XYZ file of C-alpha atoms in Angstrom:
760
model
C 51.413 -91.076 -40.248
C 52.793 -92.949 -43.261
C 53.605 -90.782 -46.257
C 51.741 -91.514 -49.443
C 52.187 -90.322 -53.019
C 49.180 -89.243 -55.018
C 48.714 -90.995 -58.312
C 48.493 -87.664 -59.959
C 48.361 -84.035 -59.306
C 45.062 -82.289 -59.827
C 45.124 -79.620 -62.485
C 45.791 -76.141 -61.258
C 42.704 -74.074 -60.569
C 43.175 -70.680 -62.201
C 41.052 -67.829 -60.918
C 41.315 -64.146 -61.774
C 42.987 -61.988 -59.176
C 40.626 -59.929 -57.100
C 40.891 -56.129 -57.359
C 43.079 -54.449 -54.762
C 40.106 -52.509 -53.338
C 38.178 -55.726 -52.776
C 41.229 -57.319 -51.145
C 41.612 -54.381 -48.762
C 37.903 -54.427 -47.968
C 38.089 -58.146 -47.198
C 40.811 -57.437 -44.616
C 38.404 -55.507 -42.473
C 35.471 -57.896 -42.679
C 34.543 -59.721 -39.481
C 36.255 -63.064 -39.619
C 33.886 -66.000 -39.340
C 34.581 -69.420 -37.943
C 34.448 -72.255 -40.501
C 30.895 -73.501 -40.567
C 29.746 -77.024 -39.928
C 28.847 -77.167 -43.636
C 32.512 -76.510 -44.611
C 33.793 -79.113 -42.177
C 31.258 -81.631 -43.473
C 32.330 -80.882 -47.089
C 35.965 -81.576 -46.193
C 34.954 -84.844 -44.554
C 32.976 -85.833 -47.660
C 35.777 -84.996 -50.163
C 36.550 -87.922 -52.530
C 39.566 -86.460 -54.353
C 42.257 -83.875 -53.901
C 40.556 -81.391 -56.236
C 37.385 -81.174 -54.145
C 39.473 -81.131 -50.972
C 41.643 -78.259 -52.321
C 38.665 -76.130 -53.460
C 36.914 -76.564 -50.122
C 40.097 -75.661 -48.209
C 40.664 -72.531 -50.309
C 37.031 -71.437 -49.814
C 37.412 -71.850 -46.066
C 40.630 -69.779 -46.032
C 39.002 -66.978 -48.005
C 35.973 -67.041 -45.711
C 38.356 -66.228 -42.862
C 39.678 -63.179 -44.748
C 43.076 -64.680 -45.655
C 44.116 -63.571 -49.158
C 46.565 -65.071 -51.636
C 45.701 -68.532 -50.294
C 47.383 -71.613 -51.762
C 47.698 -75.360 -51.042
C 50.917 -77.324 -51.596
C 51.672 -81.087 -51.644
C 55.170 -82.565 -51.439
C 56.255 -85.650 -53.430
C 59.744 -86.999 -52.890
C 60.973 -83.624 -51.665
C 59.739 -81.869 -54.811
C 57.168 -79.083 -54.666
C 53.998 -79.906 -56.540
C 51.329 -77.177 -56.804
C 47.765 -78.369 -56.226
C 45.765 -75.129 -55.903
C 46.419 -71.395 -55.980
C 44.235 -68.220 -56.126
C 45.102 -64.594 -56.611
C 48.917 -64.941 -56.322
C 51.171 -62.483 -58.181
C 53.444 -63.925 -60.888
C 56.635 -63.436 -58.837
C 55.082 -65.258 -55.863
C 53.988 -68.132 -58.067
C 57.473 -68.401 -59.543
C 59.049 -68.424 -56.094
C 56.719 -71.157 -54.899
C 57.365 -73.327 -58.008
C 61.080 -72.992 -57.523
C 60.781 -74.029 -53.885
C 61.746 -70.666 -52.440
C 60.126 -68.808 -49.574
C 58.438 -65.444 -49.944
C 58.496 -62.728 -47.244
C 55.081 -62.023 -45.806
C 53.721 -65.482 -46.529
C 52.597 -67.706 -43.650
C 52.419 -71.504 -43.830
C 50.764 -74.203 -41.789
C 51.731 -77.884 -42.242
C 49.153 -80.591 -42.731
C 49.625 -84.252 -41.956
C 53.188 -84.200 -40.713
C 54.539 -82.014 -43.495
C 53.132 -83.974 -46.433
C 51.161 -80.885 -47.356
C 50.972 -77.214 -46.405
C 48.459 -74.398 -46.749
C 49.635 -70.813 -46.998
C 48.416 -67.225 -47.361
C 49.780 -63.717 -47.490
C 50.057 -62.669 -43.826
C 49.104 -59.155 -42.672
C 48.413 -59.958 -39.034
C 47.582 -62.751 -36.650
C 45.608 -65.608 -38.233
C 41.964 -66.097 -37.402
C 41.384 -67.974 -34.085
C 39.453 -70.671 -35.949
C 42.357 -71.458 -38.304
C 43.581 -74.313 -36.108
C 40.112 -75.869 -36.305
C 40.230 -75.757 -40.083
C 43.746 -77.216 -40.125
C 42.715 -80.078 -37.847
C 39.702 -81.019 -39.968
C 41.543 -80.468 -43.272
C 44.461 -82.611 -42.050
C 42.121 -85.451 -41.101
C 40.393 -85.317 -44.487
C 43.771 -85.275 -46.315
C 44.911 -88.237 -44.256
C 41.858 -90.181 -45.408
C 42.538 -89.307 -49.068
C 46.265 -90.109 -49.053
C 46.301 -93.250 -46.868
C 46.224 -96.609 -48.668
C 44.562 -98.234 -45.638
C 41.082 -97.267 -44.313
C 41.259 -94.195 -42.071
C 40.773 -94.542 -38.347
C 37.422 -92.784 -37.853
C 38.083 -92.317 -34.169
C 41.295 -90.447 -35.006
C 39.354 -88.181 -37.352
C 36.621 -87.536 -34.767
C 39.254 -86.788 -32.111
C 40.850 -84.213 -34.436
C 37.447 -82.658 -35.103
C 37.029 -81.947 -31.359
C 39.984 -79.519 -31.608
C 37.655 -77.052 -33.338
C 37.820 -73.780 -31.434
C 34.045 -73.608 -31.090
C 31.962 -72.487 -28.138
C 28.527 -73.340 -26.800
C 26.060 -74.656 -29.358
C 28.689 -74.938 -32.139
C 30.739 -77.308 -29.973
C 27.645 -79.426 -29.350
C 26.950 -79.567 -33.090
C 30.492 -80.782 -33.728
C 30.165 -83.510 -31.069
C 26.814 -84.642 -32.522
C 28.180 -84.713 -36.096
C 31.305 -86.690 -35.205
C 29.370 -89.111 -32.955
C 26.963 -89.873 -35.790
C 29.972 -90.487 -38.081
C 31.525 -92.922 -35.617
C 28.257 -94.776 -34.953
C 27.007 -94.513 -38.565
C 23.646 -93.692 -36.990
C 20.614 -91.886 -38.371
C 20.185 -89.474 -35.436
C 22.486 -88.349 -32.695
C 21.611 -85.842 -29.995
C 23.922 -84.415 -27.354
C 22.688 -82.806 -24.144
C 24.964 -80.739 -21.919
C 24.560 -79.012 -18.578
C 26.542 -75.768 -18.880
C 28.586 -74.137 -16.158
C 25.630 -71.832 -15.335
C 23.293 -74.828 -14.849
C 21.528 -74.321 -18.186
C 20.664 -77.453 -20.209
C 21.824 -77.088 -23.829
C 21.243 -79.572 -26.638
C 22.176 -80.173 -30.302
C 21.273 -82.871 -32.858
C 22.276 -84.019 -36.335
C 19.749 -81.618 -37.900
C 21.916 -78.612 -37.258
C 21.673 -77.751 -33.580
C 18.164 -76.346 -33.125
C 16.945 -75.468 -29.632
C 15.175 -78.320 -27.786
C 11.715 -76.868 -28.294
C 12.467 -76.425 -32.033
C 14.027 -79.867 -32.784
C 12.543 -81.973 -35.580
C 9.898 -84.455 -34.593
C 12.113 -87.336 -35.779
C 14.781 -86.522 -33.189
C 12.259 -86.192 -30.389
C 10.604 -89.476 -31.305
C 13.875 -91.325 -31.803
C 15.104 -90.308 -28.360
C 12.712 -92.788 -26.744
C 14.580 -95.817 -28.169
C 18.066 -94.313 -28.343
C 21.276 -95.688 -26.881
C 22.310 -93.381 -24.058
C 25.955 -92.716 -23.258
C 26.815 -90.624 -20.217
C 29.291 -87.755 -20.780
C 31.468 -87.992 -17.663
C 34.763 -86.364 -16.866
C 36.165 -88.032 -13.805
C 33.148 -88.541 -11.565
C 31.323 -85.396 -12.680
C 28.463 -85.886 -15.205
C 28.173 -83.294 -17.984
C 25.335 -84.681 -20.046
C 24.595 -87.589 -22.360
C 24.718 -88.775 -25.983
C 21.533 -90.244 -27.492
C 22.258 -92.403 -30.574
C 19.318 -93.842 -32.507
C 18.563 -95.219 -35.950
C 20.845 -98.273 -36.075
C 22.177 -101.096 -33.864
C 25.705 -100.468 -32.612
C 28.418 -103.046 -33.356
C 31.011 -103.895 -30.748
C 33.804 -101.857 -32.344
C 31.578 -98.865 -32.963
C 30.364 -98.949 -29.374
C 33.932 -98.960 -28.089
C 34.966 -96.079 -30.318
C 31.808 -94.162 -29.374
C 32.508 -94.627 -25.648
C 36.096 -93.471 -26.137
C 34.771 -90.456 -28.105
C 32.234 -89.723 -25.344
C 35.107 -89.547 -22.854
C 37.010 -87.126 -25.100
C 33.824 -85.072 -25.622
C 33.229 -84.917 -21.855
C 36.790 -83.596 -21.399
C 36.157 -80.963 -24.071
C 32.898 -79.957 -22.371
C 34.722 -79.802 -19.027
C 37.163 -77.344 -20.603
C 34.195 -75.362 -21.913
C 32.586 -75.410 -18.469
C 35.809 -74.278 -16.832
C 36.178 -71.534 -19.439
C 32.601 -70.440 -18.732
C 33.213 -70.417 -14.979
C 36.485 -68.563 -15.441
C 34.604 -66.044 -17.553
C 31.978 -65.677 -14.839
C 34.684 -65.264 -12.214
C 36.470 -62.726 -14.415
C 33.274 -60.759 -14.920
C 32.520 -60.877 -11.199
C 36.071 -59.784 -10.462
C 35.696 -56.941 -12.938
C 32.431 -55.906 -11.307
C 34.040 -56.101 -7.867
C 37.005 -54.070 -9.083
C 34.655 -51.509 -10.640
C 32.718 -51.247 -7.386
C 35.952 -50.771 -5.464
C 37.113 -48.126 -7.916
C 33.797 -46.304 -7.626
C 34.002 -46.523 -3.834
C 37.568 -45.220 -3.869
C 36.563 -42.380 -6.199
C 33.572 -41.495 -4.013
C 35.701 -41.710 -0.890
C 38.418 -39.590 -2.466
C 35.938 -36.826 -3.318
C 33.766 -37.058 -0.189
C 34.022 -34.039 2.171
C 34.741 -36.299 5.142
C 37.872 -37.383 7.015
C 37.856 -41.048 8.105
C 40.198 -42.512 10.712
C 40.615 -45.407 13.144
C 42.302 -45.502 16.557
C 43.209 -48.348 18.862
C 42.243 -48.646 22.507
C 45.096 -46.341 23.506
C 43.549 -43.805 21.114
C 46.529 -43.772 18.781
C 45.762 -43.354 15.115
C 46.133 -46.565 13.128
C 44.741 -45.302 9.805
C 43.486 -42.022 8.343
C 42.019 -41.179 4.968
C 42.631 -37.852 3.249
C 43.955 -35.708 6.112
C 43.717 -32.120 4.940
C 46.478 -30.457 6.895
C 48.919 -33.353 7.515
C 50.441 -36.244 5.659
C 49.154 -39.687 6.755
C 52.566 -40.700 8.084
C 52.565 -37.602 10.322
C 49.395 -38.834 12.076
C 49.693 -42.617 12.231
C 50.859 -43.763 15.685
C 50.148 -40.400 17.314
C 47.332 -39.154 19.554
C 45.156 -36.058 19.492
C 47.476 -34.364 22.005
C 50.217 -34.445 19.347
C 48.025 -32.703 16.766
C 45.827 -30.046 18.413
C 45.772 -27.836 21.509
C 45.615 -29.674 24.861
C 42.144 -28.420 25.811
C 40.767 -29.425 22.408
C 42.548 -32.798 22.513
C 41.106 -33.459 25.975
C 37.541 -32.958 24.673
C 38.230 -35.320 21.760
C 39.761 -37.968 24.024
C 36.806 -37.779 26.444
C 34.356 -38.230 23.545
C 36.199 -41.283 22.190
C 36.857 -42.779 25.630
C 33.117 -42.667 26.342
C 32.555 -44.748 23.198
C 35.221 -47.238 24.330
C 33.631 -47.506 27.774
C 29.970 -47.736 26.772
C 30.217 -49.312 23.317
C 27.593 -46.845 22.075
C 28.145 -44.534 19.085
C 28.442 -40.824 19.842
C 28.044 -37.626 17.847
C 29.329 -34.160 18.693
C 30.311 -30.847 17.159
C 33.901 -29.953 18.010
C 36.136 -26.991 17.261
C 39.885 -27.539 16.962
C 42.837 -25.347 16.006
C 44.872 -26.748 13.137
C 47.985 -24.828 12.125
C 46.656 -21.617 13.571
C 43.176 -21.888 12.034
C 40.023 -22.747 13.933
C 37.979 -25.420 12.206
C 34.615 -26.841 13.260
C 33.807 -30.516 12.602
C 30.716 -32.647 12.993
C 32.140 -35.896 14.370
C 30.624 -39.363 14.519
C 32.520 -41.909 16.656
C 31.656 -45.639 16.530
C 33.265 -48.597 18.304
C 35.372 -51.088 16.318
C 34.863 -54.735 17.348
C 36.744 -57.918 16.569
C 34.951 -61.108 15.382
C 34.241 -62.053 19.034
C 32.584 -58.683 19.795
C 35.386 -57.180 21.867
C 35.998 -53.445 21.323
C 39.446 -52.938 19.795
C 39.252 -49.221 19.047
C 37.123 -46.497 17.540
C 36.290 -45.342 14.008
C 35.765 -41.620 13.444
C 34.141 -39.684 10.609
C 34.636 -35.899 10.659
C 32.831 -33.491 8.332
C 34.190 -29.955 8.078
C 31.281 -27.592 8.849
C 33.368 -24.483 9.518
C 31.577 -22.408 6.872
C 28.174 -23.575 8.072
C 29.081 -22.885 11.708
C 30.312 -19.433 10.739
C 27.062 -18.735 8.904
C 25.108 -20.014 11.897
C 27.066 -17.641 14.132
C 26.301 -14.733 11.810
C 22.613 -15.692 11.777
C 22.584 -15.910 15.562
C 24.233 -12.501 15.796
C 21.664 -11.056 13.412
C 18.858 -12.599 15.420
C 20.254 -11.107 18.618
C 20.601 -7.761 16.899
C 17.064 -8.012 15.596
C 15.847 -8.953 19.070
C 17.635 -5.927 20.533
C 16.098 -3.671 17.915
C 12.689 -5.145 18.595
C 13.113 -4.635 22.327
C 14.143 -1.033 21.728
C 11.170 -0.497 19.415
C 8.746 -2.027 21.909
C 10.234 0.184 24.630
C 9.694 3.266 22.465
C 6.152 2.157 21.693
C 5.402 1.425 25.343
C 6.568 4.885 26.469
C 4.982 6.782 23.601
C 2.585 9.586 24.711
C -0.003 8.469 22.119
C -1.868 5.200 21.828
C -0.202 2.742 19.458
C -1.567 -0.552 18.131
C 0.948 -2.721 16.237
C -0.579 -5.406 13.993
C 1.850 -8.189 12.953
C 0.925 -10.746 10.285
C 2.327 -14.277 10.662
C 1.160 -17.025 8.280
C -2.271 -15.478 7.849
C -2.792 -14.756 11.568
C -2.486 -11.330 13.127
C -1.087 -10.499 16.520
C -1.713 -7.128 18.144
C 0.648 -5.318 20.477
C -0.683 -2.282 22.379
C 1.194 0.215 24.504
C 0.170 1.542 27.891
C -1.412 4.717 26.486
C -3.665 2.655 24.170
C -4.900 0.600 27.119
C -5.579 3.829 29.058
C -7.609 5.308 26.208
C -9.564 2.092 25.639
C -10.116 1.641 29.359
C -8.924 -1.987 29.431
C -6.075 -4.267 28.408
C -5.877 -5.153 24.724
C -6.586 -8.711 23.615
C -3.668 -9.601 21.279
C -6.000 -11.590 19.002
C -9.507 -10.114 19.247
C -8.687 -6.428 19.665
C -10.053 -5.306 16.287
C -13.380 -7.058 16.765
C -13.727 -5.527 20.227
C -12.916 -2.018 19.006
C -15.206 -2.344 15.972
C -18.336 -1.725 18.027
C -16.883 1.144 20.010
C -15.137 3.265 17.389
C -17.515 5.873 15.930
C -17.378 8.451 13.193
C -17.143 12.104 14.227
C -20.927 12.398 13.786
C -21.500 9.470 16.187
C -22.304 6.714 13.639
C -20.503 3.380 14.220
C -17.590 2.318 12.019
C -17.879 -1.154 10.480
C -15.086 -3.710 10.944
C -13.894 -3.499 7.328
C -13.834 0.338 7.526
C -11.691 0.508 10.672
C -8.409 2.382 10.123
C -6.532 -0.821 10.998
C -8.476 -2.805 8.369
C -7.777 -0.158 5.761
C -4.079 -0.106 6.683
C -3.879 -3.908 6.400
C -5.254 -3.492 2.855
C -2.386 -1.133 2.065
C -4.207 2.192 2.541
C -2.991 5.145 4.581
C -5.164 7.024 7.065
C -4.018 10.462 8.211
C -5.407 12.486 11.103
C -9.046 11.443 10.905
C -11.353 12.528 13.683
C -13.475 9.899 15.413
C -15.107 9.138 18.727
C -14.232 6.317 21.097
C -16.855 4.902 23.441
C -15.214 3.601 26.589
C -16.440 0.742 28.743
C -18.022 3.194 31.229
C -20.178 4.649 28.426
C -18.312 7.942 28.066
C -17.233 9.088 24.608
C -13.986 10.878 23.926
C -12.981 12.545 20.671
C -9.810 11.126 19.154
C -7.672 11.719 16.106
C -6.466 8.531 14.455
C -3.834 7.639 11.822
C -2.847 4.293 10.326
C -0.511 2.890 7.729
C 0.878 -0.433 6.422
C 4.211 -1.933 7.539
C 6.345 -3.293 4.677
C 9.367 -5.574 5.173
C 12.679 -5.434 3.301
C 11.340 -7.702 0.534
C 8.425 -5.353 -0.148
C 5.805 -7.653 1.409
C 3.251 -6.245 3.820
C 4.085 -7.496 7.295
C 1.368 -5.707 9.239
C 0.057 -2.261 10.118
C 0.415 0.425 12.788
C -2.367 2.561 14.226
C -1.845 5.658 16.367
C -4.584 7.571 18.162
C -4.910 10.060 20.987
C -7.498 11.925 23.012
C -8.161 15.408 21.631
C -10.681 16.418 24.281
C -8.484 19.332 25.501
C -8.164 20.629 21.957
C -11.885 20.224 21.407
C -12.503 22.183 24.603
C -10.159 24.942 23.488
C -11.850 24.982 20.092
C -15.252 25.119 21.735
C -14.143 28.009 23.889
C -12.651 29.749 20.874
C -15.827 29.242 18.880
C -17.889 30.462 21.800
C -15.663 33.499 22.215
C -15.833 34.164 18.468
C -19.592 33.820 18.542
C -19.880 36.221 21.484
C -17.528 38.769 19.974
C -19.154 38.688 16.562
C -22.605 38.838 18.136
C -21.596 41.841 20.265
C -19.979 43.553 17.285
C -23.025 43.300 15.095
C -25.013 46.026 16.937
C -22.310 48.763 16.933
C -21.429 47.933 13.338
C -25.072 48.180 12.368
C -25.355 51.496 14.205
C -22.241 52.880 12.506
C -23.490 51.784 9.091
C -26.970 53.242 9.758
C -25.817 56.599 11.065
C -23.218 56.853 8.311
C -25.881 56.191 5.659
C -28.172 58.903 7.140
C -25.254 61.293 7.314
C -24.293 60.571 3.701
C -27.813 61.519 2.550
C -27.904 64.850 4.495
C -28.291 67.708 1.970
C -26.124 70.158 3.889
C -23.105 67.786 4.065
C -20.156 69.215 2.124
C -19.106 67.167 -0.880
C -15.602 66.430 0.352
C -17.067 65.028 3.604
C -19.765 63.085 1.774
C -17.146 60.956 0.006
C -15.528 60.065 3.340
C -18.895 59.170 4.849
C -19.585 56.861 1.865
C -16.276 55.081 2.601
C -17.366 54.678 6.213
C -20.644 53.095 5.075
C -18.791 50.650 2.763
C -16.287 49.725 5.460
C -19.071 49.159 7.987
C -20.926 46.893 5.567
C -17.743 44.894 4.854
C -17.079 44.580 8.551
C -20.643 43.438 9.015
C -20.236 40.707 6.389
C -17.003 39.524 8.020
C -18.576 39.291 11.461
C -21.548 37.506 9.904
C -19.178 34.987 8.292
C -17.365 34.443 11.574
C -20.623 33.937 13.382
C -21.838 31.496 10.706
C -18.580 29.524 10.844
C -18.845 29.383 14.630
C -22.364 27.982 14.377
C -21.210 25.365 11.869
C -18.367 24.245 14.122
C -20.582 24.018 17.176
C -23.415 22.271 15.264
C -25.782 25.097 16.215
C -26.918 25.799 12.654
C -30.708 25.563 12.268
C -32.449 25.155 8.892
C -35.951 26.319 8.117
C -36.892 24.132 5.155
C -39.824 24.886 2.889
C -40.855 23.845 -0.633
C -38.932 26.107 -3.000
C -38.793 26.604 -6.777
C -35.051 26.357 -7.329
C -34.979 28.150 -10.694
C -37.064 31.070 -9.406
C -34.936 31.356 -6.263
C -31.739 31.429 -8.328
C -33.147 34.208 -10.497
C -34.122 36.288 -7.439
C -30.704 35.861 -5.844
C -28.931 36.868 -9.048
C -31.149 39.921 -9.381
C -30.574 41.027 -5.754
C -26.820 40.604 -5.997
C -26.462 42.265 -9.382
C -25.222 45.467 -7.813
C -22.511 43.703 -5.811
C -21.099 41.765 -8.781
C -19.536 44.926 -10.251
C -19.498 44.768 -14.071
C -19.810 40.956 -14.421
C -23.022 39.994 -16.258
C -24.662 36.817 -14.933
C -26.163 34.312 -17.360
C -28.550 31.660 -16.020
C -29.077 28.391 -17.936
C -31.640 25.773 -16.932
C -31.807 22.257 -18.251
C -34.490 19.805 -17.228
C -37.332 21.306 -15.164
C -37.279 20.507 -11.449
C -40.003 19.936 -8.890
C -39.904 22.116 -5.730
C -37.102 21.249 -3.276
C -37.258 21.174 0.518
C -34.579 23.699 1.489
C -33.905 26.845 3.529
C -34.141 29.746 1.002
C -32.090 32.082 3.177
C -29.255 29.574 3.562
C -29.405 28.700 -0.154
C -29.084 32.413 -0.990
C -26.074 32.548 1.308
C -24.426 29.611 -0.531
C -25.113 31.004 -4.017
C -24.140 34.509 -2.902
C -20.760 33.261 -1.612
C -20.097 31.425 -4.886
C -21.121 34.451 -7.024
C -19.052 36.817 -4.872
C -16.074 34.481 -5.139
C -16.523 34.257 -8.934
C -16.665 38.076 -9.248
C -13.492 38.509 -7.183
C -11.322 36.071 -9.132
C -12.602 36.366 -12.725
C -11.304 38.590 -15.510
C -12.682 42.170 -15.494
C -16.013 42.381 -17.334
C -16.119 38.605 -18.008
C -19.549 36.935 -17.691
C -20.497 34.492 -14.918
C -22.499 31.418 -15.908
C -25.024 29.843 -13.537
C -26.313 26.397 -14.622
C -29.268 24.505 -13.148
C -29.824 20.897 -14.134
C -30.958 17.528 -12.883
C -28.676 14.507 -12.471
C -30.490 11.444 -11.233
C -32.023 12.172 -7.842
C -30.116 15.426 -7.364
C -30.464 19.025 -8.477
C -27.069 20.427 -9.477
C -26.196 24.127 -9.512
C -22.924 25.278 -11.094
C -21.193 28.691 -11.055
C -18.502 29.213 -13.695
C -16.177 32.203 -14.052
C -13.443 32.987 -16.584
C -9.998 33.521 -15.132
C -6.689 31.956 -14.230
C -8.188 28.809 -12.758
C -6.981 26.961 -9.672
C -3.779 24.949 -9.151
C -4.576 21.223 -9.089
C -2.563 20.679 -5.898
C -4.816 23.152 -4.002
C -8.162 21.616 -4.912
C -8.200 19.395 -1.822
C -7.843 22.350 0.576
C -10.062 24.895 -1.168
C -13.023 24.315 1.208
C -11.003 24.456 4.437
C -11.598 27.214 6.973
C -9.434 30.326 6.518
C -7.776 28.809 3.434
C -6.767 31.187 0.672
C -4.802 30.343 -2.451
C -1.392 31.848 -3.131
C -2.850 33.801 -6.045
C -5.553 35.286 -3.800
C -2.994 36.407 -1.233
C -0.790 37.965 -3.886
C -3.747 39.820 -5.502
C -4.515 41.675 -2.223
C -8.209 40.760 -2.601
C -9.878 41.205 0.792
C -11.325 38.145 2.509
C -11.022 35.772 5.451
C -11.184 32.469 3.536
C -14.537 31.550 5.077
C -16.920 31.880 2.135
C -16.292 28.456 0.562
C -16.011 26.861 4.012
C -19.456 28.217 4.966
C -20.887 27.219 1.575
C -19.713 23.628 2.091
C -21.155 23.517 5.613
C -24.538 24.842 4.471
C -24.712 22.435 1.496
C -23.803 19.440 3.672
C -26.369 20.569 6.243
C -28.959 20.219 3.446
C -27.676 16.657 2.803
C -25.847 17.693 -0.377
C -22.281 17.849 -1.601
C -20.037 20.462 -3.205
C -16.957 20.242 -5.411
C -14.814 22.274 -7.786
C -13.733 21.729 -11.405
C -10.991 23.756 -13.050
C -9.227 24.257 -16.343
C -5.923 25.876 -15.373
C -5.537 29.210 -17.136
C -9.135 29.254 -18.421
C -12.004 28.777 -15.943
C -13.222 27.550 -12.551
C -16.590 25.903 -11.866
C -18.049 25.353 -8.403
C -20.916 22.882 -8.329
C -23.152 21.750 -5.504
C -25.855 19.105 -5.548
C -28.976 18.956 -3.374
C -31.242 15.900 -3.011
C -34.593 16.241 -4.764
C -36.409 14.496 -1.941
C -35.661 14.130 1.752
C -35.043 10.598 3.040
């Protein structure tokens, strides 16, 4: 380019220096590419002053501080524009010296330079600005008209991408053609059609109506690089002269080359991204493979290892080229070789669990062996994947041992149950269903084999209460045990298939597993016919003995009473005869109690019921027994009046007499005895209360048993057989009533019995 000298130098543009804080902040701003507006302003500059101001604005927009523009004239430095330079820097520049830290870029072959204070690499778009600024300066300094094609070619050096590049091509094409509208269309490397026009590069669906309409009559120039089309230029708004058409075609060729570079850059970017994704996938695969609990290996047809991944007990070089016989025991290697050889022979994958000894330790692996084929399908070796399951195999062995142990224990338990001398029914619950196991003795007592599923329903109709009434299914001892209750030594009757009934005693209880859940129930029962026979014989013997004793005892008591009333009997003998009378009467009461208990046990008790005024009967009994109650006054209290009851007066007197006698024995000397009569619903309730030490709570359940006496009664040496309360309970229950005891330890005891007001 020919040098030219400006007619004059534009006056220096003085601007105040920016604060240091603002300068530092500007360093960290995101650097922007010079806009199309800035490039257009440079192209439209008519003097050096406008060109300098526009250039300085563009430099500052890129974050370059201390920017200045210099022009040379005959080797002398002439300052055109400067902003924010320190005084020493300005002096150095005027004197032609260089300043450290200042970067320069030449424009137009050295005729001019632009500079800035450098603190790093210049913005990537700086070369674009230099190219456009150099072209504009060339136009201003040349004495001949500028070559517009040269300017447009320089403008294509703008480091723009995508739509910005299209805008630059459209702007420069319109300048070359001096047209009203220019539109450029480009097919990108991804196959997407992009477009830009002279209105600023709007998307195709947003372009001005003038561009869309003008495209119908536009001159179309194909953008080709070599033989590959990249798009087209649409120029409209003016006829093209011959020179302009030539320059525009030359520019279209340059633009196609620039778009080819852009396409290649886009494809390279796509390839780079795909390569990065592939590398990331490989890294993830390697990481997963490195942390996977599996050993991978390949072997050739001779079953020599060609590759192994992550061997645990050897280095890879210790395994490659060797066989299994070199690594493990011969017997173990033989099993491995047979497994892999079968895959080589059949071509079918195989799976197996193998145990090998590695450096003295037994390890168990789950192995999968697959054939390896070449591209033509021939088998060239095997690929193996081995997962170490030693811990799982050990746990499985422990579980198997526990199961065997449990099976042994179960067999032992079933053997004990089978040989037990009592009948045993074992109910096991499994997922809501019950299974019943019965021993030989149970089958003998039932008279048939036990159905493992329907046994309870079969027994429900044949198991009876002691009094002969049937027991419902939900009240069976097994049903109660399955609900968590315990049944202990209850008497019942079992009706066999032949119609005979046998008395049995039955117990039941729940079975709870180690976790505390109910797993079933167990029922034991046995025939007590021999014991019942012995008891019957004992009761019969007792009844006979007591019956035979009554007459001599009565005779002794009678003769002793007559003798005690004889007037000639000496006084010292009279006292002994009175003792004989008392002893005979006590012996008579004891034999009477034994006889009554025997009748209760043998169900031979007969009641002679008749309508009776309960209150009047109580008063008569109290009056008759007043002499036998020693010094204990009896107080009778009556609540609501009662209608006559159907009862046996003699038996009622026996019940009340036993309770009053018991109260007199165990109450404090001289303390009163309270008899209460009241009505509670459909029952008449009689209570006898005495003041004394009370009863221990733990003995209340046994107080009505035969021959039972409390520890306090035995220690007090009070005479008795323990039959009074037992007989009282039997007589009350024979009347259809019930009896119970209430106590306040250390204060009082109350015995109450209730009789139904009306017979059912």
